[in-house]
Tab-separated table of C-alpha atoms and ligand atoms in Angstrom:
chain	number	residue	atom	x	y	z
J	1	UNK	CA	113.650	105.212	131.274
J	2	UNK	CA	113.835	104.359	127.329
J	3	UNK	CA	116.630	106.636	126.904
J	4	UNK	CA	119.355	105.145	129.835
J	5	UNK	CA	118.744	101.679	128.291
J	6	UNK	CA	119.493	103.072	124.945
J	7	UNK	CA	122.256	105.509	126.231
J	8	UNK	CA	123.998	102.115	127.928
J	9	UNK	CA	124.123	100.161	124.397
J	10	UNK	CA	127.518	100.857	123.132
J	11	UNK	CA	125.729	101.001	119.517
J	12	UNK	CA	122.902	103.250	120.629
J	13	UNK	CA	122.653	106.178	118.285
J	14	UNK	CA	119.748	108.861	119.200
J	15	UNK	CA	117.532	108.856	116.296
J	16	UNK	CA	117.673	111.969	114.141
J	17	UNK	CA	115.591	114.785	115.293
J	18	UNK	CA	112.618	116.130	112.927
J	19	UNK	CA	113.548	119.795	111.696
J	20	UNK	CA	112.547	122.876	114.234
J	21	UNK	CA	113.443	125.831	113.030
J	22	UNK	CA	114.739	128.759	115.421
J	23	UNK	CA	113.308	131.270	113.955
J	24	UNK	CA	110.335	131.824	111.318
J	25	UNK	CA	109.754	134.692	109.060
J	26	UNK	CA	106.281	134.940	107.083
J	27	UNK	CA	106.009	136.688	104.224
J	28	UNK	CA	102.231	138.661	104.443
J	29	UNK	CA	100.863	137.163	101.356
J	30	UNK	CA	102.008	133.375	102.362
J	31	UNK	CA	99.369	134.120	105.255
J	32	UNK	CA	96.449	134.226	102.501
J	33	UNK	CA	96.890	130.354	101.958
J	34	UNK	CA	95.686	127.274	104.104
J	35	UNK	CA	99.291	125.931	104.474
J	36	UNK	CA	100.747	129.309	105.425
J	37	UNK	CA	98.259	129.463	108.084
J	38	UNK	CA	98.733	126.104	109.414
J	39	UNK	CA	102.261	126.465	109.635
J	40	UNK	CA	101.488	129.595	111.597
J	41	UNK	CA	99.442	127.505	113.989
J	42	UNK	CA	102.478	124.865	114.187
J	43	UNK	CA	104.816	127.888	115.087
J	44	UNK	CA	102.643	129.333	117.428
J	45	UNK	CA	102.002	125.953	119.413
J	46	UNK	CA	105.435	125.382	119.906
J	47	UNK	CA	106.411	129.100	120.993
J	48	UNK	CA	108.718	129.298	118.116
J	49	UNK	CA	109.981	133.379	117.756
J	50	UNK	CA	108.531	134.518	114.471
J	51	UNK	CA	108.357	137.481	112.223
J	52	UNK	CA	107.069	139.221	109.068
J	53	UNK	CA	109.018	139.842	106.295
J	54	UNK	CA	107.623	141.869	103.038
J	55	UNK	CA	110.759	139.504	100.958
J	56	UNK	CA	113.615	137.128	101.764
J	57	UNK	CA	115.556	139.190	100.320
J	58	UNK	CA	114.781	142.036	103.153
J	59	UNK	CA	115.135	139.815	105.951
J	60	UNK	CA	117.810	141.824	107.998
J	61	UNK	CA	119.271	141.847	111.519
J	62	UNK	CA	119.583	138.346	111.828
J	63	UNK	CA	121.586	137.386	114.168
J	64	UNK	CA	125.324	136.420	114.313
J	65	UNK	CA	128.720	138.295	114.320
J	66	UNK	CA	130.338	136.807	111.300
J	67	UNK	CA	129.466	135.520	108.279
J	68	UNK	CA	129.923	131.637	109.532
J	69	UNK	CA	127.815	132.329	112.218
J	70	UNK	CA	124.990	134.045	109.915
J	71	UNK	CA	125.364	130.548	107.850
J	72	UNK	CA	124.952	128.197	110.329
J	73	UNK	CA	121.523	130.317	112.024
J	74	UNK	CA	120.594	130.251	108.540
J	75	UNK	CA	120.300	126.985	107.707
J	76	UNK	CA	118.016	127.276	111.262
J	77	UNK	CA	115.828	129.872	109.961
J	78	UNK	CA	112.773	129.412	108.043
J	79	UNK	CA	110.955	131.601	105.851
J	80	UNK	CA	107.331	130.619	104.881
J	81	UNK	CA	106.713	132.148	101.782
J	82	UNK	CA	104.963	132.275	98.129
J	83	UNK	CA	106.394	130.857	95.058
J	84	UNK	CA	105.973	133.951	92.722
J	85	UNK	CA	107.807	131.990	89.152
J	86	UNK	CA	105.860	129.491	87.968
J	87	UNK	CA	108.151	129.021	84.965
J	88	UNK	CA	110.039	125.669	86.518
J	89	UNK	CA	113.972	125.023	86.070
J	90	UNK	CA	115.285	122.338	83.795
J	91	UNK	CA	116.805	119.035	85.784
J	92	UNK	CA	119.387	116.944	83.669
J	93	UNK	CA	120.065	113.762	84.302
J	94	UNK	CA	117.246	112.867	86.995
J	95	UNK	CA	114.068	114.194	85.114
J	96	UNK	CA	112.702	116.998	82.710
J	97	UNK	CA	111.903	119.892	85.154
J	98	UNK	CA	112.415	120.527	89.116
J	99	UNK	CA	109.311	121.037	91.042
J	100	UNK	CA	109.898	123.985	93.213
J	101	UNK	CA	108.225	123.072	96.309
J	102	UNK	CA	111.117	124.404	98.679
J	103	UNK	CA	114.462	125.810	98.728
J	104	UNK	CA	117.253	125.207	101.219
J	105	UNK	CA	118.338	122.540	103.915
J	106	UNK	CA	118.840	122.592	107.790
J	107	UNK	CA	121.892	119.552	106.761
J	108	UNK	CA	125.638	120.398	106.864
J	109	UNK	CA	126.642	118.277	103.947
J	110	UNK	CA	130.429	119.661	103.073
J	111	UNK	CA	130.183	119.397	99.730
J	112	UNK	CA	126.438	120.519	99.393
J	113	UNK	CA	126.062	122.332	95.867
J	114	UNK	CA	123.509	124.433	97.626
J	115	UNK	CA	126.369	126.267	99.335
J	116	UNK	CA	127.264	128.401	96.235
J	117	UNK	CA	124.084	128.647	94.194
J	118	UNK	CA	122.095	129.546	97.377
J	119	UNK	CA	125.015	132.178	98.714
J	120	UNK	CA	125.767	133.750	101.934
J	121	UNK	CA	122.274	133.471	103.711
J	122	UNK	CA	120.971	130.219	102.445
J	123	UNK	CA	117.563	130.124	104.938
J	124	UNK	CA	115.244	127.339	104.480
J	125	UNK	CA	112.458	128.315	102.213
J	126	UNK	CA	109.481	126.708	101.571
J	127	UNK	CA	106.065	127.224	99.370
J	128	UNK	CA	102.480	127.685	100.532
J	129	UNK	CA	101.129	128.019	96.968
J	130	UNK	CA	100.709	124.277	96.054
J	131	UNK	CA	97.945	124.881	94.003
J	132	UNK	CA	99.287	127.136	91.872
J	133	UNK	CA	102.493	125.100	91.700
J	134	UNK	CA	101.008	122.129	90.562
J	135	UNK	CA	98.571	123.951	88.039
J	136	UNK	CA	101.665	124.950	86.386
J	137	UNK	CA	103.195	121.183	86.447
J	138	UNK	CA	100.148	119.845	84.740
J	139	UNK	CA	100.781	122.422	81.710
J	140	UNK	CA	104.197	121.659	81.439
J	141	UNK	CA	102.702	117.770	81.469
J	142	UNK	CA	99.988	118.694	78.480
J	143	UNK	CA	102.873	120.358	76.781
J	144	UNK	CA	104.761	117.269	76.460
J	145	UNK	CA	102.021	114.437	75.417
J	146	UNK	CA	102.157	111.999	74.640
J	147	UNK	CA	105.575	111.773	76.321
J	148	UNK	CA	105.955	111.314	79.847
J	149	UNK	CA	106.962	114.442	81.856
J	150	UNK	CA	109.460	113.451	85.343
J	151	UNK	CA	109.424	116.187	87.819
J	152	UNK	CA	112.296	116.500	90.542
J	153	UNK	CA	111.471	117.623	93.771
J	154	UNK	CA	115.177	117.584	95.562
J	155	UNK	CA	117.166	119.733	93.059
J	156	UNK	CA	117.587	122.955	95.832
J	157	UNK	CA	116.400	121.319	99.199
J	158	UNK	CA	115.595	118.660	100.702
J	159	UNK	CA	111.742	118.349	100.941
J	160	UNK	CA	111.518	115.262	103.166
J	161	UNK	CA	112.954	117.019	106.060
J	162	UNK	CA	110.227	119.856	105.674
J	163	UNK	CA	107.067	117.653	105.267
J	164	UNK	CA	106.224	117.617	108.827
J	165	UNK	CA	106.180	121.356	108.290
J	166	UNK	CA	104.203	121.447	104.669
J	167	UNK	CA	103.063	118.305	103.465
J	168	UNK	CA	103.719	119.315	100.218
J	169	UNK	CA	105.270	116.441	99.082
J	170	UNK	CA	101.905	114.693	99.812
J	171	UNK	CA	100.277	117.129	98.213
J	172	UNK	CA	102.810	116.215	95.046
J	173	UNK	CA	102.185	112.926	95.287
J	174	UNK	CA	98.591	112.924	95.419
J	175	UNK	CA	98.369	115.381	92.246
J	176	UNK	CA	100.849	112.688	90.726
J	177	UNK	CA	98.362	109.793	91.476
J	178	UNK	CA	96.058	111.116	88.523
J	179	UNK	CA	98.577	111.910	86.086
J	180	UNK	CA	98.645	109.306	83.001
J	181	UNK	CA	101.762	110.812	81.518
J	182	UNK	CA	103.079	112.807	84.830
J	183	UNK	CA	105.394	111.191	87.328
J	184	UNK	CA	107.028	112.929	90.615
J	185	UNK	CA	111.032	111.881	92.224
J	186	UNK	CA	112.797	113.199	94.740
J	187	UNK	CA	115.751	111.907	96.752
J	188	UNK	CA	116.544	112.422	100.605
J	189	UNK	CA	119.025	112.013	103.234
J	190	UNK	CA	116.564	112.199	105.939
J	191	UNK	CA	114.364	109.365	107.265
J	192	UNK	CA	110.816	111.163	108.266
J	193	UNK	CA	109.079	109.449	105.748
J	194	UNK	CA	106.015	108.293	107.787
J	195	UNK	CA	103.670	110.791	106.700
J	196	UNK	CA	103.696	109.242	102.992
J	197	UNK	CA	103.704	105.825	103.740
J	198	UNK	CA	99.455	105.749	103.801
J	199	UNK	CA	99.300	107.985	100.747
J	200	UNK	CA	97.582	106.598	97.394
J	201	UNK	CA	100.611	106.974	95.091
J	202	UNK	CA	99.523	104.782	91.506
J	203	UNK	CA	103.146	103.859	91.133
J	204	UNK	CA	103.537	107.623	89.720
J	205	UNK	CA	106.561	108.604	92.707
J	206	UNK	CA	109.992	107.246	92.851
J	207	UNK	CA	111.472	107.626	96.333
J	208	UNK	CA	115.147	107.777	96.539
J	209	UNK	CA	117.475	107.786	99.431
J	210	UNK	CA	120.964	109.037	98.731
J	211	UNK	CA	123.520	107.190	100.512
J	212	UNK	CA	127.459	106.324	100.717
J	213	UNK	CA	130.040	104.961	102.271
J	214	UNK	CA	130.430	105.152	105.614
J	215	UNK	CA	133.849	107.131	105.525
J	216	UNK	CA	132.043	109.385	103.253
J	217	UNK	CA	128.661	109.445	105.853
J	218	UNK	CA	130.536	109.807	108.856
J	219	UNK	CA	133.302	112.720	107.919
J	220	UNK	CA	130.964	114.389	105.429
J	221	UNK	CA	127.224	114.384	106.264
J	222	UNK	CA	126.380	116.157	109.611
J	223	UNK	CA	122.996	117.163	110.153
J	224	UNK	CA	121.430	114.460	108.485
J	225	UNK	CA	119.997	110.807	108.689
J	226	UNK	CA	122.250	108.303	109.771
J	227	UNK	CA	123.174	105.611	107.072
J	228	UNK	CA	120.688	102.948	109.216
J	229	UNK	CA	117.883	104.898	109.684
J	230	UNK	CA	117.718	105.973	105.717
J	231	UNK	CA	117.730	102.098	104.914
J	232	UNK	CA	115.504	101.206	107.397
J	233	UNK	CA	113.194	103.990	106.192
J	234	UNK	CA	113.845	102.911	102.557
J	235	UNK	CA	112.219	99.577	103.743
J	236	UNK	CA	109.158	100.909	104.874
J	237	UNK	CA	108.874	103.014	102.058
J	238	UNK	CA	109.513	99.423	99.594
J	239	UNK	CA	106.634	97.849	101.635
J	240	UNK	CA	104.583	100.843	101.096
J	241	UNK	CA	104.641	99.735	97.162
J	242	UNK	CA	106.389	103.453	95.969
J	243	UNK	CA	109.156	102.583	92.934
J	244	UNK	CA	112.344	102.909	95.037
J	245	UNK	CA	115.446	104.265	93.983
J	246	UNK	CA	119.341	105.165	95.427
J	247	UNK	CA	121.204	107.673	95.033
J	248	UNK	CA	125.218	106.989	95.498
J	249	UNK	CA	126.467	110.341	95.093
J	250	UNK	CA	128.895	111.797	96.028
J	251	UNK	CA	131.208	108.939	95.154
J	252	UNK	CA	134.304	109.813	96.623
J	253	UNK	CA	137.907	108.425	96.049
J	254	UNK	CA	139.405	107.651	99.623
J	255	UNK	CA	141.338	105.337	101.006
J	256	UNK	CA	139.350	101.823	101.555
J	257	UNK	CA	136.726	102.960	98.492
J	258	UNK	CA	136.374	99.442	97.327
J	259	UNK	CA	135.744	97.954	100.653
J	260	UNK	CA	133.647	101.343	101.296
J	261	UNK	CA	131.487	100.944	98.748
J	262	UNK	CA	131.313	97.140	98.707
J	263	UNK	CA	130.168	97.406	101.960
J	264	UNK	CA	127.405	99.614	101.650
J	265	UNK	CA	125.789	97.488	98.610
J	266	UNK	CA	125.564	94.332	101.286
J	267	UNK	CA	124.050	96.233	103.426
J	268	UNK	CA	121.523	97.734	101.064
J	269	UNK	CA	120.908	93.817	99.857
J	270	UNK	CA	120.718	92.430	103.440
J	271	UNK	CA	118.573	95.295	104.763
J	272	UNK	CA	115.907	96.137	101.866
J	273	UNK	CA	112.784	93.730	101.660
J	274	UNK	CA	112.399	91.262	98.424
J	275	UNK	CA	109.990	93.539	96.948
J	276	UNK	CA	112.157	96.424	96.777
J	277	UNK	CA	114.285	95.107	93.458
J	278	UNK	CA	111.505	94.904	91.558
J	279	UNK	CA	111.870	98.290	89.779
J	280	UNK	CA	114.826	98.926	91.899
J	281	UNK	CA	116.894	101.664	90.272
J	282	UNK	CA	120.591	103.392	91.289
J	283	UNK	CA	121.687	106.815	90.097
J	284	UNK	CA	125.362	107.855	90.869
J	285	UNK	CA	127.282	111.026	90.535
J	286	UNK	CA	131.032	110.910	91.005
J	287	UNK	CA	132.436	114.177	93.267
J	288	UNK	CA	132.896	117.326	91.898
J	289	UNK	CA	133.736	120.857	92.719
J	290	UNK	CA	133.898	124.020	91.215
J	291	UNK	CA	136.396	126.892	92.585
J	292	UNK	CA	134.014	129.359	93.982
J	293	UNK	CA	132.745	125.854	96.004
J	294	UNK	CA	136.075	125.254	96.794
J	295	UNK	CA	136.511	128.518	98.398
J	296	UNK	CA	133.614	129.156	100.353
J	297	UNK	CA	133.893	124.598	101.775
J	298	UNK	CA	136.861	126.149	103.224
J	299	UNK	CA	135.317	128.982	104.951
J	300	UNK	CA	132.354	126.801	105.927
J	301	UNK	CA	133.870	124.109	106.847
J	302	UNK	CA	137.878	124.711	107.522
J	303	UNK	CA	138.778	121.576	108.827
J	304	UNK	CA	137.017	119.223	106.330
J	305	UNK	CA	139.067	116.147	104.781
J	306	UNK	CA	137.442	116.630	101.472
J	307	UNK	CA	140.316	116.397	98.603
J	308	UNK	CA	139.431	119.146	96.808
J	309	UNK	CA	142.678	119.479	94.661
J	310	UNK	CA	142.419	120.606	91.475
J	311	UNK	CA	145.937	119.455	90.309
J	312	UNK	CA	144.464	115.709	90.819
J	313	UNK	CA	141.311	116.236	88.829
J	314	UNK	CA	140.207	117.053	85.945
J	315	UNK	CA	138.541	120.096	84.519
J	316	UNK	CA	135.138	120.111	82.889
J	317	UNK	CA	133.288	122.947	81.182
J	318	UNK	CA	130.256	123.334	83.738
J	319	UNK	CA	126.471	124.275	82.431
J	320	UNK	CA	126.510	127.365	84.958
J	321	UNK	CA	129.135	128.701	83.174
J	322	UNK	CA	132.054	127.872	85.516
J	323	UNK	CA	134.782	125.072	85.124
J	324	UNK	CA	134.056	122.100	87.024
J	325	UNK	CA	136.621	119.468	88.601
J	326	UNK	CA	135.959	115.625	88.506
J	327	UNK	CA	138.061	113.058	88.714
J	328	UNK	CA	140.495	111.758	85.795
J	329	UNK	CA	138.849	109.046	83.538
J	330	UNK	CA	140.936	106.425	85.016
J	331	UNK	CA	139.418	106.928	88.245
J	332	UNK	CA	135.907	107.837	87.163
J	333	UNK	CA	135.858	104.961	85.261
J	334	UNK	CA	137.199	102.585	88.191
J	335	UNK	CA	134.794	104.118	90.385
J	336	UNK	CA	131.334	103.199	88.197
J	337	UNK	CA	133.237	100.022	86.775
J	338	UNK	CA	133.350	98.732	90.358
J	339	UNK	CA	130.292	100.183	91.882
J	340	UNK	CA	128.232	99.183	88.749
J	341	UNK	CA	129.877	95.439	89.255
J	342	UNK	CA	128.637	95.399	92.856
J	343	UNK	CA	124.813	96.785	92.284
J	344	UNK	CA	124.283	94.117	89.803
J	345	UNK	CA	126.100	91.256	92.176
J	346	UNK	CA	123.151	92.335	95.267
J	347	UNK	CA	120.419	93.807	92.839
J	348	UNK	CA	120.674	91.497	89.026
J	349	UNK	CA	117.741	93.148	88.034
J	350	UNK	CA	118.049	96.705	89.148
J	351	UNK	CA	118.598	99.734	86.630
J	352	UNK	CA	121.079	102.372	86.847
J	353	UNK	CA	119.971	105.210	85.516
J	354	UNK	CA	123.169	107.332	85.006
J	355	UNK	CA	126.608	107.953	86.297
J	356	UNK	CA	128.005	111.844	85.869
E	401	0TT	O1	126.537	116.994	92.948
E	401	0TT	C1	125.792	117.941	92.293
E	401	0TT	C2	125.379	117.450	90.987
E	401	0TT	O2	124.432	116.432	91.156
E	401	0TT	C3	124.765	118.527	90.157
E	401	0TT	O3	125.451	118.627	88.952
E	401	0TT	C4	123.346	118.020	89.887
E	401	0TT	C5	123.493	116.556	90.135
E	401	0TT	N1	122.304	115.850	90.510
E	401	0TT	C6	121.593	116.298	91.679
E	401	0TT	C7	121.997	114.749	89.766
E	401	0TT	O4	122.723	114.395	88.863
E	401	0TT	N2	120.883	114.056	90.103
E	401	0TT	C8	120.012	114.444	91.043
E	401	0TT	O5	119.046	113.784	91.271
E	401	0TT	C9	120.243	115.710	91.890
E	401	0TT	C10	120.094	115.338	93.365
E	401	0TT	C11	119.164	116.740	91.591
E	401	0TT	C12	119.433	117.697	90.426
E	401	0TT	C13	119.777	118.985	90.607
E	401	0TT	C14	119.297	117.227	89.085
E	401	0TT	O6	119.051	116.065	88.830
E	401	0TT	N3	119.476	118.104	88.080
E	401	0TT	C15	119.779	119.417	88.301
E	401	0TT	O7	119.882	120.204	87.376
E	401	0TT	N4	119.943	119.815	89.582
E	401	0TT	C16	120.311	121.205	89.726
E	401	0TT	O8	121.699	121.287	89.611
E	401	0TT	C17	120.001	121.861	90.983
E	401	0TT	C18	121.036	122.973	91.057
E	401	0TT	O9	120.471	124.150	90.586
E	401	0TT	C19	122.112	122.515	90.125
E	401	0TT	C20	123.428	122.347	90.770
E	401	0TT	O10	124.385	122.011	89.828
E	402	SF4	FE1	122.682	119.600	100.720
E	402	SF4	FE2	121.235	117.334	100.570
E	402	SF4	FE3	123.064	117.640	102.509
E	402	SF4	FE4	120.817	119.098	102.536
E	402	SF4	S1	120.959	116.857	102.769
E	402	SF4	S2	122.901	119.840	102.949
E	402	SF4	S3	120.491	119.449	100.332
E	402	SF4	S4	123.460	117.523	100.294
């Protein structure tokens, strides 16, 4: 009777559910590797509907009237597939390359760049070629030497809410473990992180966990971790001796930011175990939208409080090739002038790695 004591706390909050997709599409040739076949197995235990697709890009007849409706059984539909490209993106600020080890997320983050660069059908994607993915990391690591090569694993999904279904990430992170000169990040808003706490690491993989004020949690972030369980879980993962890392992004200009944000430091510093400042580092990205995201947060997500008003911003030249809003310089540089203030007041020997 676990769950009536819990559900007669006031505070009780039912932990966040692991990822089950409602529907699975193979593609044949994903079926040729180990992982594609145990993920088969997985789907087939559970009873899970599943197909075969010859592409994502063929998958038709999903279900769902409108296009909203397509995009939310999207985000619930996975396709196990092969990484054909082995030539990897760039990943400015947070590390030389992205490690393409999935694509697409089952969260409902509003402002979720993934919206417009994964369009109308974003289903959640992920890998079964490992091998191959991580032959092609350790030339990009030769072609570097003696530098250090920093691979991103969180740029187009978020893999920690898919390792129950790949273990990829420990995959990554074992690879890692013998690299002199390669190292492995990724950042997550999810708190499943059990499966790596056991894994031989060598220092070589930062774990971040992206997190925010609680306005900004609680209106903006459905779908995902709550704010105590990603703490709690960036705790175990401290203890677990992995280089540990935050993400505050997106900072957000509301009403209460100071107080917002002030908050959420103390917590961090009253939550996180003394080992975890030792290489303790902070990356944050200020808000920002382009117009095409603009438009299609609307559709998404019509009732959403997120100021999206380009009069009150201002306009950047973007790397994709599209204008960019962020905020003024007076407020960007309150924002990191007050949040830098407070990292340094709970954390004095933590590194912040950027703000953009
Ligand atoms: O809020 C979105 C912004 O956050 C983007 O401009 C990227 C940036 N970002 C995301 C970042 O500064 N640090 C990170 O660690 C990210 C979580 C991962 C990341 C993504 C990255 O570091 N560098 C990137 O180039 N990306 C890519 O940016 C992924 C996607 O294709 C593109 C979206 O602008
Ligand atoms: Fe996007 Fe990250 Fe939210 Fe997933 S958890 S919807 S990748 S912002």
């Amino acid at each position: 009777m676990d769950t009536d004591i819990k559900a007669s706390s006031p505070r009780a909050v039912r932990e966040t559910a692991l990822f089950v997709p409602e529907l699975v599409y193979f593609e044949p040739a994903a079926l040729d590797y180990p992982k594609g076949q145990r993920i088969l197995n997985w789907v087939r235990e559970r009873g899970l509907p599943y197909r075969m697709t010859s592409s994502h890009n063929r998958i038709t007849g999903l279900p769902g009237e409108t296009e909203l409706e397509q995009y939310k059984i999207a985000k619930r539909t996975l396709v196990v597939g092969v990484r054909k490209t082995l030539k990897f993106d760039t990943s400015k600020p947070s590390a030389e390359y992205a490690l393409p080890l999935s694509t697409g997320c089952m969260g409902h983050c509003h402002y979720c760049y993934l919206q417009t660069t994964l369009g109308a059908k974003p289903y959640v994607r992920v890998y079964v070629n490992i091998e191959e993915i991580l032959e092609a990391a350790r030339r990009y690591i030769e072609e570097r030497k003696p530098d250090i090569t920093r691979f991103e694993a969180a740029c187009t999904s978020d893999p920690v809410g898919l390792e129950h279904l790949t273990g990829s990430l420990g995959d990554a992170i074992a690879f890692m473990a013998d690299q002199p000169l390669g190292r492995l990040r990724f950042v997550t808003k999810y708190h499943h992180v059990d499966p790596l706490l056991g894994l031989r690491h060598n220092g070589h993989t930062r774990i971040r966990f992206s997190v925010n004020a609680e306005y900004v949690i609680r209106h903006f972030e459905p779908a995902t971790s709550r704010f105590e369980e990603r703490i709690k879980a960036a705790g175990r993962i401290a203890r677990a001796g992995y280089p540990l890392g935050f993400i505050i992004a997106p900072i957000i200009w509301h009403d209460g930011w100071q107080q917002g944000y002030a908050e959420l430091l103390e917590r961090l510093a009253a939550e996180l175990p003394p080992e975890a400042e030792e290489h303790l580092t902070f990356e944050l990205i200020q808000h920002r939208f382009t117009k095409t995201a603009k438009a299609t947060i609307e559709k998404r997500y019509p009732k959403t409080k997120l100021e999206m008003d380009e009069a009150v911003r201002k306009k950047k030249w973007g790397r994709w090739g599209q204008h960019k809003y962020v905020y003024p310089d007076e407020k960007a540089e309150a924002l990191r002038k007050f949040i830098t203030e407070r990292i340094f007041a709970a954390f004095p020997s933590a590194r912040i790695e950027y703000f953009t």
